[in-house]
Amino acid sequence: MVASGWDTDMAGFMSGKKVLVTGVLRDNSIAFHVARLLLEQDAEVILTSFGRQMKLTELSARRLPKPVPIVELDVTDADHLAALPEQVRQHTDTLDAVVHSIGFAPQSVMGGRFLEAEWPDVATAMEVSAFSLKSLATAALPLMPNGGALVGLTFDASFAWPVYDWMGVSKAAFEATARYLARDLGPKGVRVNLVSAGPIRTTAATSIPGFEEMEGRWSERAPLGWDVTDPEPTARGVVALCSDWFPATSGEIVHVDGGVHVMGQ
Ligand SMILES: NC(=O)c1ccc[n+]([C@@H]2O[C@H](COP(=O)([O-])OP(=O)(O)OC[C@H]3O[C@@H](n4cnc5c(N)ncnc54)[C@H](O)[C@@H]3O)[C@@H](O)[C@H]2O)c1
């Protein structure tokens, strides 16, 4: 029996939803596939990019199924964050979901140099990759008067991975930030959830010195198998969490990793 009041027609299941998607750099970015799937499901999408990366984002956006606006947002820039609502309102009055698909750490704090890392570089990694979830959430909140979804991407921070180093520590802070945001934004109707993805060969990933070691034997270990060149399963998880189909879920981390996280080895 189908509960009354729920829309069970999956075609265009994001129809009428307005979603801000950060992190589209190239057409292998996880966020590119999130934006593509959202557009295929009839959502309205607004992208963000910044600085010299804007040109790459514009080129990638041309490969999306429909034209989309791009607003300027460096998540570490207080002026950009303050201007975000006004920038977005040039395209839509409200948002139903916000996707955080942002990560950066200087190479000096990854690649097996955990013990040598210096605080200023670690601080950059933490600010861009963890604190930014709070910055983006509070900047976008005025656009979500009726609540909505905030969805981010992590790489399972319960483990010490090869070469991930201070990016791994940043992801631990990111995951904790998501839990505190779930606590503080729940009363405003905002659900905060993360997708914990397996390794995918994107720009951010391949810029980690020794990323191949993180890919490791992932595809062999995954009970469902895993394709490091396919961002779509991860993007699907993000879109699902943006939708109305997780109405009572917050503070959750959904693993989209082929099942690796439950394997003993
Ligand atoms: N690729 C993987 O293996 C993998 C696995 C798990 C989680 N993730 C996470 O997925 C997210 C997206 O990364 P991706 O793999 O698609 O790589 P990507 O390089 O395509 O995307 C990273 C994005 O971060 C953006 N960014 C960096 N600094 C920023 C700043 N100051 N302000 C705003 N945006 C900024 C870049 O513009 C880029 O679009 C990241 O959080 C990453 O840690 C990736």
Short mmCIF file of C-alpha atoms and ligand atoms in Angstrom, two decimals:
data_model
loop_
_atom_site.label_atom_id
_atom_site.label_comp_id
_atom_site.label_asym_id
_atom_site.label_seq_id
_atom_site.Cartn_x
_atom_site.Cartn_y
_atom_site.Cartn_z
CA MET A 1 0.00 0.00 0.00
CA VAL A 2 1.27 3.46 -0.89
CA ALA A 3 1.13 6.08 1.87
CA SER A 4 -1.13 8.95 0.82
CA GLY A 5 0.39 12.33 0.08
CA TRP A 6 3.67 10.97 -1.32
CA ASP A 7 4.58 11.46 -4.95
CA THR A 8 5.60 8.04 -6.23
CA ASP A 9 6.09 8.97 -9.89
CA MET A 10 9.88 8.89 -10.37
CA ALA A 11 9.95 10.52 -13.83
CA GLY A 12 11.17 14.09 -13.36
CA PHE A 13 11.19 13.46 -9.63
CA MET A 14 13.13 16.69 -9.01
CA SER A 15 10.66 18.73 -11.06
CA GLY A 16 10.21 22.21 -9.58
CA LYS A 17 13.22 21.83 -7.26
CA LYS A 18 15.86 24.55 -7.30
CA VAL A 19 19.34 23.38 -6.45
CA LEU A 20 22.63 25.23 -5.94
CA VAL A 21 25.51 22.99 -7.02
CA THR A 22 29.08 23.92 -6.10
CA GLY A 23 32.20 22.15 -7.41
CA VAL A 24 31.71 21.70 -11.16
CA LEU A 25 35.20 22.00 -12.60
CA ARG A 26 35.48 19.44 -15.41
CA ASP A 27 33.02 16.96 -16.87
CA ASN A 28 34.50 14.28 -14.60
CA SER A 29 33.70 16.33 -11.45
CA ILE A 30 31.21 14.55 -9.22
CA ALA A 31 29.24 17.82 -9.17
CA PHE A 32 29.01 17.84 -12.99
CA HIS A 33 27.13 14.54 -12.86
CA VAL A 34 24.97 15.77 -9.98
CA ALA A 35 24.01 18.81 -12.09
CA ARG A 36 23.41 16.64 -15.18
CA LEU A 37 21.15 14.21 -13.30
CA LEU A 38 19.26 17.06 -11.63
CA LEU A 39 18.61 18.69 -15.01
CA GLU A 40 17.55 15.32 -16.48
CA GLN A 41 15.07 15.09 -13.59
CA ASP A 42 13.69 18.56 -14.43
CA ALA A 43 15.27 20.47 -11.53
CA GLU A 44 16.54 24.03 -11.95
CA VAL A 45 20.28 24.22 -11.30
CA ILE A 46 22.57 27.10 -10.41
CA LEU A 47 26.32 26.44 -10.37
CA THR A 48 29.08 28.20 -8.47
CA SER A 49 32.71 28.67 -9.42
CA PHE A 50 35.42 31.21 -8.79
CA GLY A 51 38.55 32.95 -10.02
CA ARG A 52 40.60 31.28 -12.72
CA GLN A 53 38.50 28.08 -12.44
CA MET A 54 35.43 29.97 -13.73
CA LYS A 55 36.49 29.50 -17.38
CA LEU A 56 36.77 25.71 -16.92
CA THR A 57 33.38 25.61 -15.18
CA GLU A 58 31.83 27.60 -18.06
CA LEU A 59 33.30 25.15 -20.60
CA SER A 60 32.04 22.14 -18.62
CA ALA A 61 28.60 23.72 -18.13
CA ARG A 62 28.17 23.84 -21.91
CA ARG A 63 28.16 20.04 -21.85
CA LEU A 64 25.16 19.93 -19.49
CA PRO A 65 21.73 19.13 -20.99
CA LYS A 66 20.50 22.74 -20.48
CA PRO A 67 22.09 26.18 -20.03
CA VAL A 68 22.63 27.00 -16.34
CA PRO A 69 23.67 30.20 -14.56
CA ILE A 70 27.00 30.31 -12.71
CA VAL A 71 27.53 32.56 -9.69
CA GLU A 72 30.89 33.49 -8.18
CA LEU A 73 31.74 31.73 -4.90
CA ASP A 74 35.08 31.10 -3.30
CA VAL A 75 33.99 29.50 -0.02
CA THR A 76 36.86 31.17 1.81
CA ASP A 77 35.87 34.68 0.64
CA ALA A 78 33.63 36.48 3.16
CA ASP A 79 32.42 38.97 0.52
CA HIS A 80 31.39 36.17 -1.86
CA LEU A 81 29.56 34.39 0.97
CA ALA A 82 27.74 37.57 2.00
CA ALA A 83 26.74 38.28 -1.62
CA LEU A 84 25.53 34.72 -2.33
CA PRO A 85 21.80 35.27 -1.57
CA GLU A 86 21.69 38.38 -3.78
CA GLN A 87 23.59 36.58 -6.58
CA VAL A 88 21.28 33.56 -6.44
CA ARG A 89 18.14 35.76 -6.28
CA GLN A 90 18.97 37.03 -9.76
CA HIS A 91 17.93 33.52 -10.89
CA THR A 92 15.57 32.16 -8.20
CA ASP A 93 14.00 33.42 -4.95
CA THR A 94 14.49 30.22 -2.95
CA LEU A 95 16.50 27.00 -2.96
CA ASP A 96 15.34 23.48 -2.13
CA ALA A 97 18.81 21.99 -1.92
CA VAL A 98 22.49 22.96 -1.79
CA VAL A 99 25.28 20.60 -2.85
CA HIS A 100 28.73 21.03 -1.30
CA SER A 101 31.22 19.33 -3.66
CA ILE A 102 34.35 21.20 -2.63
CA GLY A 103 37.73 19.98 -1.50
CA PHE A 104 41.27 21.27 -1.56
CA ALA A 105 44.53 20.70 0.32
CA PRO A 106 48.03 21.89 -0.58
CA GLN A 107 50.16 19.00 -1.87
CA SER A 108 52.55 19.54 1.06
CA VAL A 109 49.99 18.03 3.47
CA MET A 110 49.19 14.91 1.43
CA GLY A 111 51.18 12.15 -0.25
CA GLY A 112 52.77 10.57 2.83
CA ARG A 113 54.20 13.71 4.47
CA PHE A 114 51.83 13.64 7.45
CA LEU A 115 54.56 14.24 10.01
CA GLU A 116 56.21 17.08 8.06
CA ALA A 117 53.02 19.10 7.40
CA GLU A 118 52.98 22.71 8.68
CA TRP A 119 49.94 24.38 10.21
CA PRO A 120 49.37 27.14 7.60
CA ASP A 121 48.91 24.49 4.87
CA VAL A 122 46.83 22.27 7.15
CA ALA A 123 44.72 25.33 8.01
CA THR A 124 44.04 25.91 4.30
CA ALA A 125 42.91 22.30 3.90
CA MET A 126 40.64 22.57 6.94
CA GLU A 127 39.13 25.90 5.89
CA VAL A 128 38.38 24.95 2.28
CA SER A 129 37.43 21.33 2.89
CA ALA A 130 35.70 21.31 6.31
CA PHE A 131 34.77 24.75 7.68
CA SER A 132 33.35 25.60 4.24
CA LEU A 133 30.34 23.36 4.90
CA LYS A 134 29.33 25.71 7.73
CA SER A 135 30.16 28.78 5.62
CA LEU A 136 28.07 27.55 2.68
CA ALA A 137 25.21 26.48 4.94
CA THR A 138 24.89 29.82 6.69
CA ALA A 139 25.34 31.79 3.45
CA ALA A 140 22.57 29.81 1.72
CA LEU A 141 20.20 29.66 4.70
CA PRO A 142 18.30 32.91 3.85
CA LEU A 143 17.39 31.23 0.54
CA MET A 144 15.83 28.25 2.32
CA PRO A 145 12.98 29.75 4.38
CA ASN A 146 11.01 26.49 4.09
CA GLY A 147 13.95 24.22 4.85
CA GLY A 148 15.50 21.81 2.35
CA ALA A 149 18.60 19.67 1.93
CA LEU A 150 22.32 20.30 2.29
CA VAL A 151 24.37 17.45 0.83
CA GLY A 152 28.17 17.06 0.87
CA LEU A 153 30.80 14.53 -0.20
CA THR A 154 33.27 12.76 2.01
CA PHE A 155 35.87 9.99 1.84
CA ASP A 156 35.34 7.74 4.87
CA ALA A 157 37.20 9.51 7.68
CA SER A 158 37.04 6.54 10.09
CA PHE A 159 40.31 5.20 8.68
CA ALA A 160 43.92 6.33 8.19
CA TRP A 161 44.29 5.90 4.42
CA PRO A 162 47.55 5.80 2.45
CA VAL A 163 48.63 9.31 1.25
CA TYR A 164 45.34 11.09 2.22
CA ASP A 165 46.97 12.51 5.34
CA TRP A 166 45.65 15.97 6.37
CA MET A 167 42.89 15.80 3.78
CA GLY A 168 41.70 12.78 5.77
CA VAL A 169 41.81 14.82 8.97
CA SER A 170 39.88 17.58 7.16
CA LYS A 171 37.26 15.03 6.11
CA ALA A 172 36.93 13.94 9.77
CA ALA A 173 36.25 17.59 10.66
CA PHE A 174 33.89 17.85 7.68
CA GLU A 175 31.89 14.83 8.86
CA ALA A 176 31.69 16.27 12.39
CA THR A 177 30.64 19.65 10.95
CA ALA A 178 27.78 17.91 9.11
CA ARG A 179 26.58 16.39 12.40
CA TYR A 180 26.60 19.76 14.21
CA LEU A 181 24.84 21.41 11.25
CA ALA A 182 22.22 18.64 11.34
CA ARG A 183 21.69 19.55 15.01
CA ASP A 184 21.46 23.30 14.47
CA LEU A 185 19.62 23.41 11.13
CA GLY A 186 17.13 20.61 11.83
CA PRO A 187 14.79 23.00 13.66
CA LYS A 188 14.82 25.16 10.51
CA GLY A 189 13.76 22.18 8.41
CA VAL A 190 17.17 21.71 6.78
CA ARG A 191 18.43 18.12 6.44
CA VAL A 192 22.23 17.74 6.34
CA ASN A 193 23.64 14.53 4.89
CA LEU A 194 26.82 13.26 3.25
CA VAL A 195 27.69 10.73 0.61
CA SER A 196 30.87 8.80 1.40
CA ALA A 197 32.17 7.92 -2.05
CA GLY A 198 34.75 5.41 -3.19
CA PRO A 199 37.73 6.73 -5.20
CA ILE A 200 36.92 8.45 -8.52
CA ARG A 201 39.53 9.88 -10.90
CA THR A 202 38.65 13.57 -10.75
CA THR A 203 40.95 16.61 -10.75
CA ALA A 204 40.93 16.84 -6.94
CA ALA A 205 41.64 13.11 -6.56
CA THR A 206 44.42 12.81 -9.11
CA SER A 207 46.17 15.85 -7.64
CA ILE A 208 46.77 13.81 -4.46
CA PRO A 209 50.35 12.52 -4.78
CA GLY A 210 50.07 8.70 -4.87
CA PHE A 211 46.27 8.62 -5.41
CA GLU A 212 46.70 5.17 -7.06
CA GLU A 213 47.47 3.83 -3.58
CA MET A 214 44.05 5.00 -2.39
CA GLU A 215 42.36 3.38 -5.37
CA GLY A 216 44.22 0.29 -4.18
CA ARG A 217 42.24 -2.84 -4.77
CA TRP A 218 38.90 -1.02 -4.33
CA SER A 219 37.20 -2.60 -7.32
CA GLU A 220 38.29 -6.10 -6.19
CA ARG A 221 37.26 -5.50 -2.56
CA ALA A 222 33.85 -4.06 -3.43
CA PRO A 223 31.14 -6.74 -3.25
CA LEU A 224 29.23 -4.74 -5.88
CA GLY A 225 32.39 -3.86 -7.86
CA TRP A 226 33.62 -0.29 -8.34
CA ASP A 227 34.58 1.79 -11.39
CA VAL A 228 37.03 4.60 -10.54
CA THR A 229 36.16 6.34 -13.81
CA ASP A 230 32.40 6.53 -13.17
CA PRO A 231 31.08 9.38 -10.96
CA GLU A 232 27.44 8.57 -11.73
CA PRO A 233 26.65 6.18 -8.83
CA THR A 234 27.97 8.78 -6.39
CA ALA A 235 26.06 11.57 -8.13
CA ARG A 236 22.87 9.51 -7.94
CA GLY A 237 23.32 9.17 -4.18
CA VAL A 238 23.70 12.95 -3.88
CA VAL A 239 20.57 13.62 -5.95
CA ALA A 240 18.59 11.11 -3.87
CA LEU A 241 19.60 12.91 -0.67
CA CYS A 242 18.61 16.26 -2.27
CA SER A 243 15.15 14.88 -3.06
CA ASP A 244 12.00 14.52 -0.95
CA TRP A 245 12.74 10.81 -0.60
CA PHE A 246 14.79 11.16 2.60
CA PRO A 247 12.37 13.46 4.45
CA ALA A 248 13.29 12.32 7.97
CA THR A 249 17.03 11.70 7.54
CA SER A 250 19.69 14.09 8.80
CA GLY A 251 23.27 13.77 10.05
CA GLU A 252 23.59 10.60 7.97
CA ILE A 253 26.54 9.38 5.91
CA VAL A 254 25.44 7.17 3.03
CA HIS A 255 28.26 5.06 1.62
CA VAL A 256 28.36 4.90 -2.17
CA ASP A 257 31.50 2.77 -2.37
CA GLY A 258 30.44 -0.56 -3.86
CA GLY A 259 30.12 -1.92 -0.30
CA VAL A 260 33.82 -1.69 0.65
CA HIS A 261 33.13 -0.08 4.04
CA VAL A 262 31.68 -3.32 5.47
CA MET A 263 34.48 -5.61 4.30
CA GLY A 264 37.09 -6.92 6.76
CA GLN A 265 39.67 -6.94 3.97
N1 LIG B 1 37.19 11.88 -6.33
C1 LIG B 1 37.17 11.09 -5.26
O1 LIG B 1 37.80 10.03 -5.20
C2 LIG B 1 36.35 11.51 -4.06
C3 LIG B 1 35.97 10.54 -3.12
C4 LIG B 1 35.22 10.93 -2.01
C5 LIG B 1 34.87 12.26 -1.84
N2 LIG B 1 35.26 13.19 -2.79
C6 LIG B 1 34.88 14.59 -2.58
O2 LIG B 1 34.04 15.03 -3.62
C7 LIG B 1 34.08 16.45 -3.68
C8 LIG B 1 34.23 16.90 -5.12
O3 LIG B 1 35.50 16.58 -5.60
P1 LIG B 1 35.77 15.89 -7.02
O4 LIG B 1 36.43 14.59 -6.74
O5 LIG B 1 34.55 15.93 -7.87
O6 LIG B 1 36.93 16.82 -7.64
P2 LIG B 1 36.89 18.16 -8.52
O7 LIG B 1 38.32 18.61 -8.59
O8 LIG B 1 36.19 17.93 -9.80
O9 LIG B 1 36.03 19.17 -7.63
C9 LIG B 1 36.56 19.87 -6.51
C10 LIG B 1 35.93 21.25 -6.56
O10 LIG B 1 36.29 22.02 -5.41
C11 LIG B 1 36.24 23.35 -5.83
N3 LIG B 1 36.93 24.24 -4.90
C12 LIG B 1 38.22 24.15 -4.44
N4 LIG B 1 38.50 25.19 -3.64
C13 LIG B 1 37.35 25.95 -3.59
C14 LIG B 1 37.01 27.16 -2.93
N5 LIG B 1 37.89 27.82 -2.15
N6 LIG B 1 35.76 27.66 -3.11
C15 LIG B 1 34.85 27.01 -3.88
N7 LIG B 1 35.12 25.86 -4.53
C16 LIG B 1 36.35 25.34 -4.38
C17 LIG B 1 36.95 23.33 -7.19
O11 LIG B 1 36.61 24.47 -7.94
C18 LIG B 1 36.36 22.06 -7.79
O12 LIG B 1 35.24 22.37 -8.58
C19 LIG B 1 35.22 16.88 -2.73
O13 LIG B 1 34.67 17.23 -1.48
C20 LIG B 1 36.02 15.59 -2.61
O14 LIG B 1 36.80 15.55 -1.43
C21 LIG B 1 35.98 12.84 -3.89
#
